Amino acid sequence: MQDFQKNQQVQLSDGKYYLYINTITMDGHNYHFLSPKDEDSFIIGEIVHDNDKKLFKIIQDRETIARIQNYYLSHPDALLID
Amino acid sequence: MEDYENQANSGSHSDGWESLSNTAGNFDKTQAAQAINEKLKEIGSQKPKSYEMESTVFFSEDKVSIDSDSWGDFYEAAWDDGGEKDAQYEQKVKNAIEEWNSASQEERIAYLQTGTLPNSISKDTISLLTSARIINFKEPSRTVAPPPRPPVPPRPPVPPIPPQPPIDTDTGDRKTDTTDDPKRDDTTPTPEDKPTPFWKRIFGPRRKTRHTENPIPRPKDTSEDEPTIPQEKPTPQPEDPPTENPSNHPQKAPEEVPTNPSETTPTPPQPEKPETESNLEQPIMYEIIKDIKEEELPPEEREEIRKISGAKLGNLKKALATGALITLVALAFMKPPVEITDKNHASVETTSQEVVTITNEVPERIEEVEVTPDDDPELYRQLSIQKLLENTTLGGKMPVGESTDYWESPDHEFGGADNHGIIDNEGIRPAGEYTVERLVILDAKTGEYLGNFYSGNGDSGTLADFVEKVQSENPDREITVHVCFDDPAAGWSGNIINGDVPIIGIGRITQKKVTPGHIETTTITENHSATGETDNLDKNGTIEIINDDGTSSSINIRHEDGSLYQPGETVLDSNGKLHTIRNIEVTENGKNVRIIWENVLWDAAMLAIAGSGPAAAGTGIYIATRRRNGESDTNEEQETPPDEEQSTTPERRIEIRREMMELNAGQLINLVDFFTETSGDKAAEIAAQLAERAGTKVAEDNPADNPEDQGIFGAMTAPEKTVAKALLTKRDEATLRHLSELLGIELEDYVARILNESQNNIETEE
């Protein structure tokens, strides 16, 4: 089951709404791209389940993002949503 | 304690508080007046408004008050000094104060100034008030037993008063160094000791601020000299923490994240902690507290979300493809610090995460694709054309089927047979530097590449056929015909067709009027635009420009006197190429400059002589237009027999091609003129000879719009045109020499050879 659906919106506990944009699967991880509706930025994260809570663990290190970037360049079909 | 007891038991009070009380009781008005006068002298002409006792008691011509907190100090000091203080005594003092206060201000001033007691104030009151203050300055007698300590009202803890040095009787200040002071032992005053003014003993050094009814509790001033009011220490506030510190994250972490209670209260600023692996790697997690599926949205919002999502997806893909993902992703702890969207949200939770807004749009990145003709000829061609067309903003578009007058350059009217030689902005340039090689046809609206033609014999008819074909598929399609040149001398490079022809530029045809067989005015302009930025336009107006072939050069858009070049002026770029400035826009900040310049490469009339594409392009479109309108390929003025207007037959097309390639006699004359530097009738004569030798004749019956241009009328056939082109393209030193001999034998041979070749070519093509 996918964590998100196309055009799905989520509200995170920071109070902001994000629009799900896409997912790249790499090394067994599903890295989701969320974007605030009115901002041109993305946050990348993974879904983590903590008991009954569904948490969005944000990727914050450049290395992982760089790996995602490079992975896409070598796997142009890595995006879940075309 | 023992001394006190002994004194009490012996009844001795010579050195005890009683004696001081007596001293105070002996205080007289003369002493008071002296004290006041000294005080007035001390503070100059300023009228004394108040005198404040160093410790707690306020005593002046104004009313006296002792605030509740000060009573504690009063007792403390009194107790330390061995004075008698109890509730009864306190009440006495209060009564004395009340009495003092009951007097009018004038009475109090009069007393302080003259020592005259008002009727409302008794001498005992003065004595009591005075004695109550003197106690502080007198060592208690060791023989007097301390009285029982009265109950002390609650008060804040007071630090012990340090031993005070004796007061300098001359200045009223306390001495800081008493080692050599003969009067340092003021407990045993000697007769020669100058008595300390009572007011100094009472009031001490004047305080800097007025006593208030409700003073703000503050630490006792323990300084011995001029007492200073301790500055209220600012409440420790956490400073704006460094952005690198995760605790400063502007957005709060989810409620579930435990918060360190100690961090919820302001704490003194802490030195910035170096970033450690631990605080960097602390996972940041938000709880997904709500999700909205697309199908849960109303239709109108659904559509909006789809649009937004699609745009964001495009941005994401673009960022991924260009390696710019990091610029779109909000990182909390990356260095250098990123812009924080909301600093008002300063949070102290160390696990908070910020979302950084990258306000700058992701710059468009045109991916450089290295494609060679061998890789993908078609892709290479298209990319090359696209590159050539970038920033080509000016020039005409010729809507098929509309008047050719539409295709008129708004700014330039170049060309015409009256221009000598091949003309561009650099002036008359020797033939041979340029060669029109290709006509490239693009969709005027979309830029879609539609086809190209080798510029040569019959290209106008070919173009007409092509346009006709395009029209049949899409009547509304507008096309532009781009003429590609080579210019080896300028070092332009580029090859959009076969790999063997350097393409130097691209132009669009502008022409006023097209008459088959007669190109009246045709202008080809090469248009450029670029946006440049320079830091200081006042001093250096040089901006970088990117030419259509991708090469770069720089243009200084200011004259030496600093004025901007004006539209129409020519400017030399760093490569030595002249450009005509069409427009210069300087933004408000004076830094961004957008210039549009153009470089007129060619006089199409001359190109027509050379049998090149512009004429063919214009003519071909003209023919296509005529066909669309149901007209013949040629106008009737050319006396084409009606029965020959069979434009669709191959034979007729060949004939049309021949007609279309006919040269204007004036152009031929100009050609001769250019090569021989001969003008006027002589040039016309030479042209006629050349035409005749080429196997044709110079017609004399064509209408002459411009006698100078077309003084000799005639039409050259394809061979003449080929000759002309050969003269232009294959001119060398020997040819010029031969031409300078005006139809010398060498030239005849040369022409004959060219004619033969041309004829062979035509026959082969046909």
PDB file of C-alpha atoms in Angstrom, chain B residues 157-288:
ATOM      1  CA  PRO B 157      17.815  40.625  53.605  1.00  0.00           C
ATOM      2  CA  VAL B 158      20.319  43.337  53.737  1.00  0.00           C
ATOM      3  CA  PRO B 159      23.990  42.766  53.376  1.00  0.00           C
ATOM      4  CA  PRO B 160      26.026  43.885  56.288  1.00  0.00           C
ATOM      5  CA  ILE B 161      27.253  47.377  56.135  1.00  0.00           C
ATOM      6  CA  PRO B 162      30.980  47.440  55.882  1.00  0.00           C
ATOM      7  CA  PRO B 163      32.922  49.567  58.240  1.00  0.00           C
ATOM      8  CA  GLN B 164      32.809  53.118  57.072  1.00  0.00           C
ATOM      9  CA  PRO B 165      35.749  55.403  57.132  1.00  0.00           C
ATOM     10  CA  PRO B 166      35.413  58.646  58.951  1.00  0.00           C
ATOM     11  CA  ILE B 167      34.001  61.634  57.218  1.00  0.00           C
ATOM     12  CA  ASP B 168      36.240  64.348  56.055  1.00  0.00           C
ATOM     13  CA  THR B 169      35.018  67.328  57.895  1.00  0.00           C
ATOM     14  CA  ASP B 170      36.202  69.663  55.202  1.00  0.00           C
ATOM     15  CA  THR B 171      34.511  68.073  52.309  1.00  0.00           C
ATOM     16  CA  GLY B 172      31.851  66.074  53.930  1.00  0.00           C
ATOM     17  CA  ASP B 173      33.074  63.024  52.101  1.00  0.00           C
ATOM     18  CA  ARG B 174      34.278  59.909  53.659  1.00  0.00           C
ATOM     19  CA  LYS B 175      37.922  59.405  53.613  1.00  0.00           C
ATOM     20  CA  THR B 176      39.315  56.535  51.740  1.00  0.00           C
ATOM     21  CA  ASP B 177      42.659  56.595  53.337  1.00  0.00           C
ATOM     22  CA  THR B 178      42.728  57.052  57.059  1.00  0.00           C
ATOM     23  CA  THR B 179      46.211  55.937  57.838  1.00  0.00           C
ATOM     24  CA  ASP B 180      47.560  59.415  58.290  1.00  0.00           C
ATOM     25  CA  ASP B 181      44.406  61.122  59.306  1.00  0.00           C
ATOM     26  CA  PRO B 182      44.767  62.573  62.757  1.00  0.00           C
ATOM     27  CA  LYS B 183      41.064  62.717  63.146  1.00  0.00           C
ATOM     28  CA  ARG B 184      40.419  59.201  62.044  1.00  0.00           C
ATOM     29  CA  ASP B 185      39.294  58.307  65.493  1.00  0.00           C
ATOM     30  CA  ASP B 186      36.205  60.375  65.571  1.00  0.00           C
ATOM     31  CA  THR B 187      34.936  58.545  68.550  1.00  0.00           C
ATOM     32  CA  THR B 188      37.271  60.578  70.672  1.00  0.00           C
ATOM     33  CA  PRO B 189      37.080  64.018  69.229  1.00  0.00           C
ATOM     34  CA  THR B 190      39.717  66.399  70.302  1.00  0.00           C
ATOM     35  CA  PRO B 191      39.078  70.045  70.951  1.00  0.00           C
ATOM     36  CA  GLU B 192      40.890  71.062  67.825  1.00  0.00           C
ATOM     37  CA  ASP B 193      38.819  68.787  65.750  1.00  0.00           C
ATOM     38  CA  LYS B 194      36.574  70.768  63.583  1.00  0.00           C
ATOM     39  CA  PRO B 195      33.146  69.526  64.379  1.00  0.00           C
ATOM     40  CA  THR B 196      31.510  67.666  61.633  1.00  0.00           C
ATOM     41  CA  PRO B 197      28.579  69.616  60.368  1.00  0.00           C
ATOM     42  CA  PHE B 198      25.532  68.114  61.751  1.00  0.00           C
ATOM     43  CA  TRP B 199      23.820  67.814  58.447  1.00  0.00           C
ATOM     44  CA  LYS B 200      26.679  65.743  57.163  1.00  0.00           C
ATOM     45  CA  ARG B 201      26.456  63.562  60.124  1.00  0.00           C
ATOM     46  CA  ILE B 202      22.760  63.410  59.683  1.00  0.00           C
ATOM     47  CA  PHE B 203      22.378  63.264  55.994  1.00  0.00           C
ATOM     48  CA  GLY B 204      25.721  62.066  54.816  1.00  0.00           C
ATOM     49  CA  PRO B 205      26.710  62.658  51.232  1.00  0.00           C
ATOM     50  CA  ARG B 206      23.869  63.712  49.087  1.00  0.00           C
ATOM     51  CA  ARG B 207      22.367  60.998  47.089  1.00  0.00           C
ATOM     52  CA  LYS B 208      21.926  61.405  43.456  1.00  0.00           C
ATOM     53  CA  THR B 209      18.304  60.604  43.338  1.00  0.00           C
ATOM     54  CA  ARG B 210      15.418  61.645  45.309  1.00  0.00           C
ATOM     55  CA  HIS B 211      13.968  59.318  47.776  1.00  0.00           C
ATOM     56  CA  THR B 212      10.620  58.051  46.834  1.00  0.00           C
ATOM     57  CA  GLU B 213       7.730  56.854  48.795  1.00  0.00           C
ATOM     58  CA  ASN B 214       7.934  53.440  47.296  1.00  0.00           C
ATOM     59  CA  PRO B 215      11.456  52.861  46.269  1.00  0.00           C
ATOM     60  CA  ILE B 216      12.339  49.904  44.185  1.00  0.00           C
ATOM     61  CA  PRO B 217      14.173  47.485  46.412  1.00  0.00           C
ATOM     62  CA  ARG B 218      17.705  47.288  45.352  1.00  0.00           C
ATOM     63  CA  PRO B 219      20.919  46.036  46.751  1.00  0.00           C
ATOM     64  CA  LYS B 220      22.557  48.212  49.265  1.00  0.00           C
ATOM     65  CA  ASP B 221      25.274  50.383  48.022  1.00  0.00           C
ATOM     66  CA  THR B 222      28.371  49.570  49.917  1.00  0.00           C
ATOM     67  CA  SER B 223      30.685  51.971  48.229  1.00  0.00           C
ATOM     68  CA  GLU B 224      32.362  54.332  50.549  1.00  0.00           C
ATOM     69  CA  ASP B 225      32.575  57.356  48.383  1.00  0.00           C
ATOM     70  CA  GLU B 226      29.875  58.894  46.369  1.00  0.00           C
ATOM     71  CA  PRO B 227      27.242  56.319  46.610  1.00  0.00           C
ATOM     72  CA  THR B 228      25.953  55.226  43.317  1.00  0.00           C
ATOM     73  CA  ILE B 229      22.666  53.759  42.656  1.00  0.00           C
ATOM     74  CA  PRO B 230      23.086  50.234  41.656  1.00  0.00           C
ATOM     75  CA  GLN B 231      21.837  49.771  38.180  1.00  0.00           C
ATOM     76  CA  GLU B 232      19.042  47.431  37.952  1.00  0.00           C
ATOM     77  CA  LYS B 233      20.366  44.317  36.434  1.00  0.00           C
ATOM     78  CA  PRO B 234      18.545  43.341  33.329  1.00  0.00           C
ATOM     79  CA  THR B 235      16.549  40.271  33.605  1.00  0.00           C
ATOM     80  CA  PRO B 236      18.510  37.573  31.961  1.00  0.00           C
ATOM     81  CA  GLN B 237      16.959  36.926  28.618  1.00  0.00           C
ATOM     82  CA  PRO B 238      17.984  34.341  26.167  1.00  0.00           C
ATOM     83  CA  GLU B 239      19.632  36.089  23.325  1.00  0.00           C
ATOM     84  CA  ASP B 240      18.739  35.424  19.790  1.00  0.00           C
ATOM     85  CA  PRO B 241      20.360  32.152  19.423  1.00  0.00           C
ATOM     86  CA  PRO B 242      22.503  31.371  16.480  1.00  0.00           C
ATOM     87  CA  THR B 243      20.655  29.918  13.628  1.00  0.00           C
ATOM     88  CA  GLU B 244      22.871  26.935  13.618  1.00  0.00           C
ATOM     89  CA  ASN B 245      21.543  26.027  16.963  1.00  0.00           C
ATOM     90  CA  PRO B 246      18.725  23.659  16.481  1.00  0.00           C
ATOM     91  CA  SER B 247      17.003  25.106  19.483  1.00  0.00           C
ATOM     92  CA  ASN B 248      16.267  28.203  17.519  1.00  0.00           C
ATOM     93  CA  HIS B 249      14.125  26.564  15.077  1.00  0.00           C
ATOM     94  CA  PRO B 250      11.327  28.833  14.066  1.00  0.00           C
ATOM     95  CA  GLN B 251       8.712  26.200  13.904  1.00  0.00           C
ATOM     96  CA  LYS B 252       7.667  24.178  16.782  1.00  0.00           C
ATOM     97  CA  ALA B 253       8.089  20.555  16.780  1.00  0.00           C
ATOM     98  CA  PRO B 254       5.083  18.394  17.064  1.00  0.00           C
ATOM     99  CA  GLU B 255       3.363  18.437  20.359  1.00  0.00           C
ATOM    100  CA  GLU B 256       4.337  14.893  20.913  1.00  0.00           C
ATOM    101  CA  VAL B 257       7.940  15.736  21.041  1.00  0.00           C
ATOM    102  CA  PRO B 258       8.892  16.038  24.672  1.00  0.00           C
ATOM    103  CA  THR B 259      10.045  19.416  25.689  1.00  0.00           C
ATOM    104  CA  ASN B 260      12.700  19.983  28.204  1.00  0.00           C
ATOM    105  CA  PRO B 261      11.022  21.971  30.942  1.00  0.00           C
ATOM    106  CA  SER B 262      14.207  23.710  31.792  1.00  0.00           C
ATOM    107  CA  GLU B 263      14.215  25.216  28.364  1.00  0.00           C
ATOM    108  CA  THR B 264      10.829  26.733  28.686  1.00  0.00           C
ATOM    109  CA  THR B 265      12.032  29.397  31.036  1.00  0.00           C
ATOM    110  CA  PRO B 266      14.376  32.094  29.953  1.00  0.00           C
ATOM    111  CA  THR B 267      17.901  31.229  30.660  1.00  0.00           C
ATOM    112  CA  PRO B 268      20.987  33.313  30.359  1.00  0.00           C
ATOM    113  CA  PRO B 269      22.498  33.122  26.954  1.00  0.00           C
ATOM    114  CA  GLN B 270      24.734  30.224  26.551  1.00  0.00           C
ATOM    115  CA  PRO B 271      27.735  30.161  24.360  1.00  0.00           C
ATOM    116  CA  GLU B 272      27.014  28.638  21.052  1.00  0.00           C
ATOM    117  CA  LYS B 273      27.547  25.007  21.148  1.00  0.00           C
ATOM    118  CA  PRO B 274      29.431  23.488  18.336  1.00  0.00           C
ATOM    119  CA  GLU B 275      27.380  21.397  16.104  1.00  0.00           C
ATOM    120  CA  THR B 276      27.774  17.855  16.953  1.00  0.00           C
ATOM    121  CA  GLU B 277      26.837  14.697  15.293  1.00  0.00           C
ATOM    122  CA  SER B 278      24.254  14.103  17.906  1.00  0.00           C
ATOM    123  CA  ASN B 279      22.268  17.259  17.396  1.00  0.00           C
ATOM    124  CA  LEU B 280      22.629  17.037  13.663  1.00  0.00           C
ATOM    125  CA  GLU B 281      21.445  13.549  13.411  1.00  0.00           C
ATOM    126  CA  GLN B 282      18.583  13.895  15.731  1.00  0.00           C
ATOM    127  CA  PRO B 283      15.655  12.648  13.792  1.00  0.00           C
ATOM    128  CA  ILE B 284      13.009  15.153  12.971  1.00  0.00           C
ATOM    129  CA  MET B 285       9.577  13.784  12.683  1.00  0.00           C
ATOM    130  CA  TYR B 286       6.233  15.327  12.181  1.00  0.00           C
ATOM    131  CA  GLU B 287       3.112  13.471  12.821  1.00  0.00           C
ATOM    132  CA  ILE B 288       0.703  13.280   9.998  1.00  0.00           C
TER     133      ILE B 288
END
